[in-house]
PDB file of C-alpha atoms and ligand atoms in Angstrom:
ATOM      1  CA  UNK A   1       2.483  34.556  13.985  1.00  0.00           C
ATOM      2  CA  UNK A   2       3.454  30.266  14.046  1.00  0.00           C
ATOM      3  CA  UNK A   3       0.500  28.223  13.149  1.00  0.00           C
ATOM      4  CA  UNK A   4       0.585  24.363  12.938  1.00  0.00           C
ATOM      5  CA  UNK A   5      -3.063  22.977  12.592  1.00  0.00           C
ATOM      6  CA  UNK A   6      -3.023  19.680  12.916  1.00  0.00           C
ATOM      7  CA  UNK A   7      -1.363  17.565  15.633  1.00  0.00           C
ATOM      8  CA  UNK A   8      -2.077  14.399  17.344  1.00  0.00           C
ATOM      9  CA  UNK A   9      -1.930  13.002  20.668  1.00  0.00           C
ATOM     10  CA  UNK A  10      -1.573   9.957  22.753  1.00  0.00           C
ATOM     11  CA  UNK A  11      -5.980  10.469  22.475  1.00  0.00           C
ATOM     12  CA  UNK A  12      -5.461   8.944  19.083  1.00  0.00           C
ATOM     13  CA  UNK A  13      -1.615   7.443  17.425  1.00  0.00           C
ATOM     14  CA  UNK A  14       0.387  10.224  18.752  1.00  0.00           C
ATOM     15  CA  UNK A  15       3.116   9.648  21.749  1.00  0.00           C
ATOM     16  CA  UNK A  16       3.042  12.782  23.757  1.00  0.00           C
ATOM     17  CA  UNK A  17      -0.469  13.518  25.915  1.00  0.00           C
ATOM     18  CA  UNK A  18      -3.123  16.239  24.981  1.00  0.00           C
ATOM     19  CA  UNK A  19      -0.962  18.262  27.731  1.00  0.00           C
ATOM     20  CA  UNK A  20       3.220  17.547  26.510  1.00  0.00           C
ATOM     21  CA  UNK A  21       1.518  18.105  22.983  1.00  0.00           C
ATOM     22  CA  UNK A  22       0.727  21.990  24.156  1.00  0.00           C
ATOM     23  CA  UNK A  23       4.008  22.331  26.232  1.00  0.00           C
ATOM     24  CA  UNK A  24       5.937  21.466  23.327  1.00  0.00           C
ATOM     25  CA  UNK A  25       4.423  23.514  20.943  1.00  0.00           C
ATOM     26  CA  UNK A  26       5.104  26.017  23.132  1.00  0.00           C
ATOM     27  CA  UNK A  27       8.794  25.125  23.113  1.00  0.00           C
ATOM     28  CA  UNK A  28       8.826  24.816  19.417  1.00  0.00           C
ATOM     29  CA  UNK A  29       7.540  28.293  19.317  1.00  0.00           C
ATOM     30  CA  UNK A  30       3.966  28.118  17.689  1.00  0.00           C
ATOM     31  CA  UNK A  31       1.381  30.847  18.629  1.00  0.00           C
ATOM     32  CA  UNK A  32      -1.440  29.192  17.337  1.00  0.00           C
ATOM     33  CA  UNK A  33      -1.568  24.832  17.523  1.00  0.00           C
ATOM     34  CA  UNK A  34      -4.500  23.018  16.450  1.00  0.00           C
ATOM     35  CA  UNK A  35      -5.168  19.194  18.212  1.00  0.00           C
ATOM     36  CA  UNK A  36      -6.644  17.079  15.429  1.00  0.00           C
ATOM     37  CA  UNK A  37      -7.181  13.582  16.252  1.00  0.00           C
ATOM     38  CA  UNK A  38      -7.738  11.180  14.785  1.00  0.00           C
ATOM     39  CA  UNK A  39     -12.492  10.218  15.589  1.00  0.00           C
ATOM     40  CA  UNK A  40     -12.097  11.476  18.321  1.00  0.00           C
ATOM     41  CA  UNK A  41     -12.674  14.987  20.635  1.00  0.00           C
ATOM     42  CA  UNK A  42     -11.383  13.811  24.193  1.00  0.00           C
ATOM     43  CA  UNK A  43      -8.212  15.398  23.954  1.00  0.00           C
ATOM     44  CA  UNK A  44      -9.266  18.674  23.353  1.00  0.00           C
ATOM     45  CA  UNK A  45     -10.579  20.031  27.036  1.00  0.00           C
ATOM     46  CA  UNK A  46      -7.249  19.234  28.411  1.00  0.00           C
ATOM     47  CA  UNK A  47      -5.053  20.918  25.311  1.00  0.00           C
ATOM     48  CA  UNK A  48      -6.989  24.453  25.851  1.00  0.00           C
ATOM     49  CA  UNK A  49      -6.478  24.148  29.316  1.00  0.00           C
ATOM     50  CA  UNK A  50      -2.537  23.678  29.164  1.00  0.00           C
ATOM     51  CA  UNK A  51      -2.643  26.622  26.162  1.00  0.00           C
ATOM     52  CA  UNK A  52      -4.229  28.906  28.598  1.00  0.00           C
ATOM     53  CA  UNK A  53      -1.446  28.333  30.682  1.00  0.00           C
ATOM     54  CA  UNK A  54       1.473  28.682  28.500  1.00  0.00           C
ATOM     55  CA  UNK A  55       0.037  31.253  25.971  1.00  0.00           C
ATOM     56  CA  UNK A  56      -0.288  29.096  23.275  1.00  0.00           C
ATOM     57  CA  UNK A  57      -3.893  29.557  20.951  1.00  0.00           C
ATOM     58  CA  UNK A  58      -5.182  25.804  20.924  1.00  0.00           C
ATOM     59  CA  UNK A  59      -7.415  25.158  17.899  1.00  0.00           C
ATOM     60  CA  UNK A  60     -10.367  22.334  18.540  1.00  0.00           C
ATOM     61  CA  UNK A  61      -9.807  19.923  15.831  1.00  0.00           C
ATOM     62  CA  UNK A  62     -10.030  16.193  14.560  1.00  0.00           C
ATOM     63  CA  UNK A  63      -8.912  14.465  11.898  1.00  0.00           C
ATOM     64  CA  UNK A  64     -12.448  11.950  10.171  1.00  0.00           C
ATOM     65  CA  UNK A  65     -11.715   8.583   8.929  1.00  0.00           C
ATOM     66  CA  UNK A  66     -13.015   9.145   5.389  1.00  0.00           C
ATOM     67  CA  UNK A  67     -13.331   7.286   2.015  1.00  0.00           C
ATOM     68  CA  UNK A  68     -13.868   7.695  -1.117  1.00  0.00           C
ATOM     69  CA  UNK A  69     -13.623   5.294  -4.089  1.00  0.00           C
ATOM     70  CA  UNK A  70     -11.982   3.023  -1.912  1.00  0.00           C
ATOM     71  CA  UNK A  71      -9.382   4.667  -0.641  1.00  0.00           C
ATOM     72  CA  UNK A  72      -8.473   6.428   2.512  1.00  0.00           C
ATOM     73  CA  UNK A  73      -8.912  10.254   2.755  1.00  0.00           C
ATOM     74  CA  UNK A  74      -8.596  12.113   5.816  1.00  0.00           C
ATOM     75  CA  UNK A  75     -10.627  15.384   6.338  1.00  0.00           C
ATOM     76  CA  UNK A  76     -10.115  17.925   9.279  1.00  0.00           C
ATOM     77  CA  UNK A  77     -12.444  19.616  10.863  1.00  0.00           C
ATOM     78  CA  UNK A  78     -12.032  22.827  12.892  1.00  0.00           C
ATOM     79  CA  UNK A  79     -14.283  24.456  15.451  1.00  0.00           C
ATOM     80  CA  UNK A  80     -16.971  21.272  14.905  1.00  0.00           C
ATOM     81  CA  UNK A  81     -19.333  20.868  17.671  1.00  0.00           C
ATOM     82  CA  UNK A  82     -18.994  18.534  19.779  1.00  0.00           C
ATOM     83  CA  UNK A  83     -22.238  17.577  20.369  1.00  0.00           C
ATOM     84  CA  UNK A  84     -23.855  16.808  17.088  1.00  0.00           C
ATOM     85  CA  UNK A  85     -25.770  14.148  16.970  1.00  0.00           C
ATOM     86  CA  UNK A  86     -25.196  13.123  13.244  1.00  0.00           C
ATOM     87  CA  UNK A  87     -21.742  13.481  13.372  1.00  0.00           C
ATOM     88  CA  UNK A  88     -21.234  11.542  16.325  1.00  0.00           C
ATOM     89  CA  UNK A  89     -22.943   8.640  15.422  1.00  0.00           C
ATOM     90  CA  UNK A  90     -20.668   8.522  12.477  1.00  0.00           C
ATOM     91  CA  UNK A  91     -17.950   8.884  14.151  1.00  0.00           C
ATOM     92  CA  UNK A  92     -18.709   6.204  17.108  1.00  0.00           C
ATOM     93  CA  UNK A  93     -19.079   3.954  14.135  1.00  0.00           C
ATOM     94  CA  UNK A  94     -15.788   5.056  13.072  1.00  0.00           C
ATOM     95  CA  UNK A  95     -14.196   4.240  16.082  1.00  0.00           C
ATOM     96  CA  UNK A  96     -16.325   0.948  16.176  1.00  0.00           C
ATOM     97  CA  UNK A  97     -15.023  -0.032  12.614  1.00  0.00           C
ATOM     98  CA  UNK A  98     -11.199   0.204  14.247  1.00  0.00           C
ATOM     99  CA  UNK A  99     -12.001  -2.133  17.175  1.00  0.00           C
ATOM    100  CA  UNK A 100     -13.434  -4.227  14.769  1.00  0.00           C
ATOM    101  CA  UNK A 101     -10.387  -5.183  12.682  1.00  0.00           C
ATOM    102  CA  UNK A 102      -7.877  -5.451  15.229  1.00  0.00           C
ATOM    103  CA  UNK A 103      -8.394  -9.126  15.778  1.00  0.00           C
ATOM    104  CA  UNK A 104      -8.043  -9.526  11.992  1.00  0.00           C
ATOM    105  CA  UNK A 105      -5.228  -7.848  11.803  1.00  0.00           C
ATOM    106  CA  UNK A 106      -4.002  -9.428  14.711  1.00  0.00           C
ATOM    107  CA  UNK A 107      -4.490 -12.730  13.053  1.00  0.00           C
ATOM    108  CA  UNK A 108      -2.730 -11.819   9.832  1.00  0.00           C
ATOM    109  CA  UNK A 109       0.532 -10.923  11.374  1.00  0.00           C
ATOM    110  CA  UNK A 110       0.559 -14.203  13.499  1.00  0.00           C
ATOM    111  CA  UNK A 111      -0.004 -15.844  10.087  1.00  0.00           C
ATOM    112  CA  UNK A 112       3.007 -13.980   8.489  1.00  0.00           C
ATOM    113  CA  UNK A 113       5.100 -14.884  11.608  1.00  0.00           C
ATOM    114  CA  UNK A 114       5.234 -11.880  13.550  1.00  0.00           C
ATOM    115  CA  UNK A 115       2.249 -12.149  16.196  1.00  0.00           C
ATOM    116  CA  UNK A 116       1.780  -9.739  18.670  1.00  0.00           C
ATOM    117  CA  UNK A 117      -0.622 -10.082  21.786  1.00  0.00           C
ATOM    118  CA  UNK A 118      -3.963  -8.396  22.463  1.00  0.00           C
ATOM    119  CA  UNK A 119      -2.473  -6.989  25.643  1.00  0.00           C
ATOM    120  CA  UNK A 120       0.429  -5.663  24.554  1.00  0.00           C
ATOM    121  CA  UNK A 121      -1.504  -3.670  21.605  1.00  0.00           C
ATOM    122  CA  UNK A 122      -3.623  -2.568  24.843  1.00  0.00           C
ATOM    123  CA  UNK A 123      -1.371  -1.444  26.249  1.00  0.00           C
ATOM    124  CA  UNK A 124      -0.263   0.715  23.421  1.00  0.00           C
ATOM    125  CA  UNK A 125      -3.415   2.179  22.808  1.00  0.00           C
ATOM    126  CA  UNK A 126      -3.607   3.314  26.555  1.00  0.00           C
ATOM    127  CA  UNK A 127      -6.725   5.501  26.859  1.00  0.00           C
ATOM    128  CA  UNK A 128      -6.888   6.598  23.679  1.00  0.00           C
ATOM    129  CA  UNK A 129     -10.989   5.420  22.237  1.00  0.00           C
ATOM    130  CA  UNK A 130      -9.259   5.770  18.724  1.00  0.00           C
ATOM    131  CA  UNK A 131      -7.001   2.509  18.083  1.00  0.00           C
ATOM    132  CA  UNK A 132      -4.956   2.590  15.455  1.00  0.00           C
ATOM    133  CA  UNK A 133      -2.346   0.519  13.058  1.00  0.00           C
ATOM    134  CA  UNK A 134       0.310   3.047  14.958  1.00  0.00           C
ATOM    135  CA  UNK A 135      -0.830   0.879  17.960  1.00  0.00           C
ATOM    136  CA  UNK A 136      -0.632  -2.050  16.541  1.00  0.00           C
ATOM    137  CA  UNK A 137       3.103  -1.657  15.027  1.00  0.00           C
ATOM    138  CA  UNK A 138       4.187  -0.432  18.398  1.00  0.00           C
ATOM    139  CA  UNK A 139       3.480  -3.140  19.637  1.00  0.00           C
ATOM    140  CA  UNK A 140       5.404  -4.940  16.739  1.00  0.00           C
ATOM    141  CA  UNK A 141       8.450  -3.004  17.179  1.00  0.00           C
ATOM    142  CA  UNK A 142       8.072  -4.199  20.770  1.00  0.00           C
ATOM    143  CA  UNK A 143       7.883  -7.716  20.032  1.00  0.00           C
ATOM    144  CA  UNK A 144      11.517  -7.026  17.740  1.00  0.00           C
ATOM    145  CA  UNK A 145       9.493  -7.842  14.688  1.00  0.00           C
ATOM    146  CA  UNK A 146      10.510  -4.505  13.296  1.00  0.00           C
ATOM    147  CA  UNK A 147      12.677  -1.174  13.716  1.00  0.00           C
ATOM    148  CA  UNK A 148       9.970   1.172  13.373  1.00  0.00           C
ATOM    149  CA  UNK A 149       6.328   2.241  12.821  1.00  0.00           C
ATOM    150  CA  UNK A 150       7.220   2.816   9.696  1.00  0.00           C
ATOM    151  CA  UNK A 151       8.850  -0.339   8.651  1.00  0.00           C
ATOM    152  CA  UNK A 152       5.859  -2.215  10.167  1.00  0.00           C
ATOM    153  CA  UNK A 153       3.849  -0.228   7.657  1.00  0.00           C
ATOM    154  CA  UNK A 154       5.845  -0.548   5.169  1.00  0.00           C
ATOM    155  CA  UNK A 155       6.031  -4.527   5.405  1.00  0.00           C
ATOM    156  CA  UNK A 156       2.901  -4.905   6.605  1.00  0.00           C
ATOM    157  CA  UNK A 157      -0.046  -2.457   7.241  1.00  0.00           C
ATOM    158  CA  UNK A 158      -0.144  -0.402   5.236  1.00  0.00           C
ATOM    159  CA  UNK A 159      -3.508  -0.426   2.673  1.00  0.00           C
ATOM    160  CA  UNK A 160      -3.643  -3.102   0.536  1.00  0.00           C
ATOM    161  CA  UNK A 161       0.097  -4.798   2.699  1.00  0.00           C
ATOM    162  CA  UNK A 162      -0.303  -8.302   3.738  1.00  0.00           C
ATOM    163  CA  UNK A 163      -2.196  -7.723   7.341  1.00  0.00           C
ATOM    164  CA  UNK A 164      -4.283  -5.021   5.799  1.00  0.00           C
ATOM    165  CA  UNK A 165      -7.792  -5.615   7.013  1.00  0.00           C
ATOM    166  CA  UNK A 166     -10.532  -3.048   5.587  1.00  0.00           C
ATOM    167  CA  UNK A 167     -12.794  -1.255   8.238  1.00  0.00           C
ATOM    168  CA  UNK A 168     -15.591   1.564   8.005  1.00  0.00           C
ATOM    169  CA  UNK A 169     -15.091   5.155   7.089  1.00  0.00           C
ATOM    170  CA  UNK A 170     -17.640   7.875   6.464  1.00  0.00           C
ATOM    171  CA  UNK A 171     -18.209   8.760   2.196  1.00  0.00           C
ATOM    172  CA  UNK A 172     -16.102  12.262   1.559  1.00  0.00           C
ATOM    173  CA  UNK A 173     -19.327  14.083   0.699  1.00  0.00           C
ATOM    174  CA  UNK A 174     -20.583  13.087   3.610  1.00  0.00           C
ATOM    175  CA  UNK A 175     -17.798  13.737   6.105  1.00  0.00           C
ATOM    176  CA  UNK A 176     -17.945  17.005   4.503  1.00  0.00           C
ATOM    177  CA  UNK A 177     -21.722  17.582   5.033  1.00  0.00           C
ATOM    178  CA  UNK A 178     -21.286  16.178   9.065  1.00  0.00           C
ATOM    179  CA  UNK A 179     -18.698  18.760   9.469  1.00  0.00           C
ATOM    180  CA  UNK A 180     -20.296  21.644   8.009  1.00  0.00           C
ATOM    181  CA  UNK A 181     -23.200  20.368   9.863  1.00  0.00           C
ATOM    182  CA  UNK A 182     -22.029  20.402  13.075  1.00  0.00           C
ATOM    183  CA  UNK A 183     -20.624  24.122  12.205  1.00  0.00           C
ATOM    184  CA  UNK A 184     -17.233  23.568  11.762  1.00  0.00           C
ATOM    185  CA  UNK A 185     -14.595  23.965   9.173  1.00  0.00           C
ATOM    186  CA  UNK A 186     -13.872  21.210   6.829  1.00  0.00           C
ATOM    187  CA  UNK A 187     -10.413  20.998   4.885  1.00  0.00           C
ATOM    188  CA  UNK A 188      -9.399  17.932   3.430  1.00  0.00           C
ATOM    189  CA  UNK A 189      -5.607  16.800   4.838  1.00  0.00           C
ATOM    190  CA  UNK A 190      -3.085  16.217   2.444  1.00  0.00           C
ATOM    191  CA  UNK A 191      -4.898  15.432  -0.699  1.00  0.00           C
ATOM    192  CA  UNK A 192      -2.621  14.623  -3.089  1.00  0.00           C
ATOM    193  CA  UNK A 193       0.346  12.843  -0.653  1.00  0.00           C
ATOM    194  CA  UNK A 194       0.773   8.911  -1.333  1.00  0.00           C
ATOM    195  CA  UNK A 195      -0.646   8.576  -4.639  1.00  0.00           C
ATOM    196  CA  UNK A 196      -4.183  10.123  -3.549  1.00  0.00           C
ATOM    197  CA  UNK A 197      -3.935  12.622  -6.479  1.00  0.00           C
ATOM    198  CA  UNK A 198      -5.720  10.179  -8.403  1.00  0.00           C
ATOM    199  CA  UNK A 199      -8.564   9.608  -6.323  1.00  0.00           C
ATOM    200  CA  UNK A 200      -9.422  13.673  -5.889  1.00  0.00           C
ATOM    201  CA  UNK A 201      -8.484  14.990  -8.605  1.00  0.00           C
ATOM    202  CA  UNK A 202      -8.865  18.796  -9.843  1.00  0.00           C
ATOM    203  CA  UNK A 203     -12.353  18.041 -11.126  1.00  0.00           C
ATOM    204  CA  UNK A 204     -13.356  15.989  -7.724  1.00  0.00           C
ATOM    205  CA  UNK A 205     -12.116  18.889  -5.755  1.00  0.00           C
ATOM    206  CA  UNK A 206     -14.070  21.458  -7.501  1.00  0.00           C
ATOM    207  CA  UNK A 207     -17.415  20.011  -7.117  1.00  0.00           C
ATOM    208  CA  UNK A 208     -16.872  18.813  -3.014  1.00  0.00           C
ATOM    209  CA  UNK A 209     -16.206  22.895  -3.339  1.00  0.00           C
ATOM    210  CA  UNK A 210     -19.325  23.692  -5.408  1.00  0.00           C
ATOM    211  CA  UNK A 211     -21.303  21.362  -3.779  1.00  0.00           C
ATOM    212  CA  UNK A 212     -20.698  19.844  -0.649  1.00  0.00           C
ATOM    213  CA  UNK A 213     -18.815  23.720   0.431  1.00  0.00           C
ATOM    214  CA  UNK A 214     -15.390  22.153   1.483  1.00  0.00           C
ATOM    215  CA  UNK A 215     -13.531  25.091   2.760  1.00  0.00           C
ATOM    216  CA  UNK A 216     -10.080  24.113   1.834  1.00  0.00           C
ATOM    217  CA  UNK A 217      -7.305  21.868   1.417  1.00  0.00           C
ATOM    218  CA  UNK A 218      -4.032  21.313   3.370  1.00  0.00           C
ATOM    219  CA  UNK A 219      -1.371  22.413   1.121  1.00  0.00           C
ATOM    220  CA  UNK A 220       1.849  21.803   2.912  1.00  0.00           C
ATOM    221  CA  UNK A 221       2.023  18.324   4.171  1.00  0.00           C
ATOM    222  CA  UNK A 222       5.371  16.724   4.261  1.00  0.00           C
ATOM    223  CA  UNK A 223       3.250  13.209   1.422  1.00  0.00           C
ATOM    224  CA  UNK A 224       3.377  16.357  -0.884  1.00  0.00           C
ATOM    225  CA  UNK A 225       6.941  17.422  -2.815  1.00  0.00           C
ATOM    226  CA  UNK A 226       7.294  20.270  -4.523  1.00  0.00           C
ATOM    227  CA  UNK A 227       5.713  19.805  -7.427  1.00  0.00           C
ATOM    228  CA  UNK A 228       2.253  18.208  -5.282  1.00  0.00           C
ATOM    229  CA  UNK A 229       2.483  21.593  -3.101  1.00  0.00           C
ATOM    230  CA  UNK A 230       3.027  24.230  -6.436  1.00  0.00           C
ATOM    231  CA  UNK A 231       0.259  23.066  -8.282  1.00  0.00           C
ATOM    232  CA  UNK A 232      -2.639  22.314  -5.291  1.00  0.00           C
ATOM    233  CA  UNK A 233      -1.731  25.665  -4.070  1.00  0.00           C
ATOM    234  CA  UNK A 234      -2.497  27.175  -7.802  1.00  0.00           C
ATOM    235  CA  UNK A 235      -5.865  25.153  -7.922  1.00  0.00           C
ATOM    236  CA  UNK A 236      -6.956  25.987  -4.246  1.00  0.00           C
ATOM    237  CA  UNK A 237      -6.743  30.071  -5.477  1.00  0.00           C
ATOM    238  CA  UNK A 238      -8.653  29.139  -8.748  1.00  0.00           C
ATOM    239  CA  UNK A 239     -11.692  26.981  -6.677  1.00  0.00           C
ATOM    240  CA  UNK A 240     -11.204  29.888  -3.732  1.00  0.00           C
ATOM    241  CA  UNK A 241      -9.952  27.498  -1.773  1.00  0.00           C
ATOM    242  CA  UNK A 242      -8.427  28.026   1.864  1.00  0.00           C
ATOM    243  CA  UNK A 243      -4.750  26.441   1.390  1.00  0.00           C
ATOM    244  CA  UNK A 244      -2.934  25.503   5.022  1.00  0.00           C
ATOM    245  CA  UNK A 245      -0.060  24.273   6.050  1.00  0.00           C
ATOM    246  CA  UNK A 246       0.268  21.167   9.423  1.00  0.00           C
ATOM    247  CA  UNK A 247       2.634  18.935  10.402  1.00  0.00           C
ATOM    248  CA  UNK A 248       0.708  15.906  10.828  1.00  0.00           C
ATOM    249  CA  UNK A 249       2.811  15.825  14.133  1.00  0.00           C
ATOM    250  CA  UNK A 250       2.673  12.331  16.107  1.00  0.00           C
ATOM    251  CA  UNK A 251       5.445  12.719  18.862  1.00  0.00           C
ATOM    252  CA  UNK A 252       8.268  10.390  18.020  1.00  0.00           C
ATOM    253  CA  UNK A 253       5.222   8.129  16.273  1.00  0.00           C
ATOM    254  CA  UNK A 254       6.207   9.467  12.776  1.00  0.00           C
ATOM    255  CA  UNK A 255       9.797  11.151  11.872  1.00  0.00           C
ATOM    256  CA  UNK A 256      10.359  14.100   9.768  1.00  0.00           C
ATOM    257  CA  UNK A 257       7.124  15.593  10.911  1.00  0.00           C
ATOM    258  CA  UNK A 258       8.222  18.021  13.706  1.00  0.00           C
ATOM    259  CA  UNK A 259       5.755  20.762  15.266  1.00  0.00           C
ATOM    260  CA  UNK A 260       5.712  23.672  12.581  1.00  0.00           C
ATOM    261  CA  UNK A 261       8.006  22.126  10.121  1.00  0.00           C
ATOM    262  CA  UNK A 262       4.550  23.541   7.810  1.00  0.00           C
ATOM    263  CA  UNK A 263       2.648  26.488   8.753  1.00  0.00           C
ATOM    264  CA  UNK A 264      -0.143  28.274   7.611  1.00  0.00           C
ATOM    265  CA  UNK A 265       0.023  32.016   6.916  1.00  0.00           C
ATOM    266  CA  UNK A 266      -2.096  34.067   9.469  1.00  0.00           C
ATOM    267  CA  UNK A 267      -4.591  35.420   6.554  1.00  0.00           C
ATOM    268  CA  UNK A 268      -5.440  31.545   5.787  1.00  0.00           C
ATOM    269  CA  UNK A 269      -6.029  31.527   9.936  1.00  0.00           C
ATOM    270  CA  UNK A 270      -7.407  34.367  10.306  1.00  0.00           C
ATOM    271  CA  UNK A 271     -10.349  33.312   7.404  1.00  0.00           C
ATOM    272  CA  UNK A 272     -10.634  30.401   9.442  1.00  0.00           C
ATOM    273  CA  UNK A 273     -10.945  31.886  12.506  1.00  0.00           C
ATOM    274  CA  UNK A 274     -13.839  34.160  11.513  1.00  0.00           C
ATOM    275  CA  UNK A 275     -15.681  31.462  10.072  1.00  0.00           C
ATOM    276  CA  UNK A 276     -15.427  29.251  12.721  1.00  0.00           C
ATOM    277  CA  UNK A 277     -17.033  32.139  14.386  1.00  0.00           C
ATOM    278  CA  UNK A 278     -19.697  32.552  12.010  1.00  0.00           C
ATOM    279  CA  UNK A 279     -21.002  29.480  12.245  1.00  0.00           C
ATOM    280  CA  UNK A 280     -20.667  29.467  15.996  1.00  0.00           C
TER     281      UNK A 280
HETATM  282  P1  LIG B 301      -5.042   4.338  10.702  1.00  0.00           P
HETATM  283  O1  LIG B 301      -5.328   4.857  11.612  1.00  0.00           O
HETATM  284  O2  LIG B 301      -5.562   2.789  11.960  1.00  0.00           O
HETATM  285  O3  LIG B 301      -6.267   4.212   9.624  1.00  0.00           O
HETATM  286  O4  LIG B 301      -3.571   4.290  10.687  1.00  0.00           O
HETATM  287  C1  LIG B 301      -3.072   5.475   9.715  1.00  0.00           C
HETATM  288  C2  LIG B 301      -2.393   5.792  10.736  1.00  0.00           C
HETATM  289  O5  LIG B 301      -1.179   5.653  10.524  1.00  0.00           O
HETATM  290  C3  LIG B 301      -2.503   7.753  10.318  1.00  0.00           C
HETATM  291  O6  LIG B 301      -2.449   8.365  11.298  1.00  0.00           O
HETATM  292  C4  LIG B 301      -0.614   7.794   9.809  1.00  0.00           C
HETATM  293  O7  LIG B 301      -0.392   9.211  10.264  1.00  0.00           O
HETATM  294  C5  LIG B 301      -0.373   6.307  10.631  1.00  0.00           C
HETATM  295  N1  LIG B 301       0.440   5.873   9.311  1.00  0.00           N
HETATM  296  C6  LIG B 301       0.399   5.717   8.049  1.00  0.00           C
HETATM  297  N2  LIG B 301       1.323   5.273   7.774  1.00  0.00           N
HETATM  298  C7  LIG B 301       2.715   5.341   8.052  1.00  0.00           C
HETATM  299  C8  LIG B 301       3.709   4.848   8.825  1.00  0.00           C
HETATM  300  N3  LIG B 301       4.369   4.859   8.018  1.00  0.00           N
HETATM  301  N4  LIG B 301       5.244   5.347   9.757  1.00  0.00           N
HETATM  302  C9  LIG B 301       3.756   6.312  11.267  1.00  0.00           C
HETATM  303  N5  LIG B 301       3.338   6.264  10.842  1.00  0.00           N
HETATM  304  C10 LIG B 301       2.208   5.737   9.588  1.00  0.00           C
HETATM  305 ZN1  LIG B 302      -2.186   9.181  12.559  1.00  0.00          ZN
HETATM  306 FE1  LIG B 303      -4.131  11.798   8.081  1.00  0.00          FE
HETATM  307 FE1  LIG B 304      -2.800  13.213  10.786  1.00  0.00          FE
END
């Protein structure tokens, strides 16, 4: 069994449509793939239908934009009820925040001499309801300002970068409560990636597990080096948290994140499935 529980389609900032992504998953030899677009469920129905056609089990997922102490933290939710009003309301607030910051980012890029048009950004957003910095990065690539998304983030768009603009994100503990309240399974994405270990130290993860019923942490992720994976796996075992592994595939939008480059153990997925079923 090959199981990949974190991927993005063009419904957020990936480059494959949900249909293409699931067909790619079949070609990559995956048995199970979760579609976890940023702050939207819109791609899930198509992905599930394609999964039935090509024989891949598609898990209904979500990657929710949260924050702790001013730092961005991503929360994966599996088997979440999309009709839950409290969660849907907060997701709308996040998407509104995504829309609201675009003009500010474009103004900063203009001032830095690497401007792009709103029209170009919109073209890269397509029909995604969840505009993100990668769409702006794509417009910058098209304009010839940078060679790829990575250069756009490294030089301009990354948190704290010269063209970064804050937006609304859900307080992490509240995000976990919302996912659990909507009958979902809550797993923190890449908790120790990109210097986040200081934001999410072991005692905080212990507290989120004990007081907010956090289900798990993503252990095997490209943003975690070998040492981080080893220590996080040990911590997960000690705290009785599930430890997952996933690609965080974004199509051609992110290199070194191929489908199935990290996978989740069948026993861990069996437990996630059991929890999704029990909470339905
Ligand atoms: P946003 O959703 O607007 O906060 O932008 C965050 C998204 O940008 C995440 O999905 C990341 O995967 C993506 N991202 C962050 N850094 C990079 C990078 N260096 N290259 C490509 N994508 C990135
Ligand atoms: Zn993304
Ligand atoms: Fe993420
Ligand atoms: Fe992601």
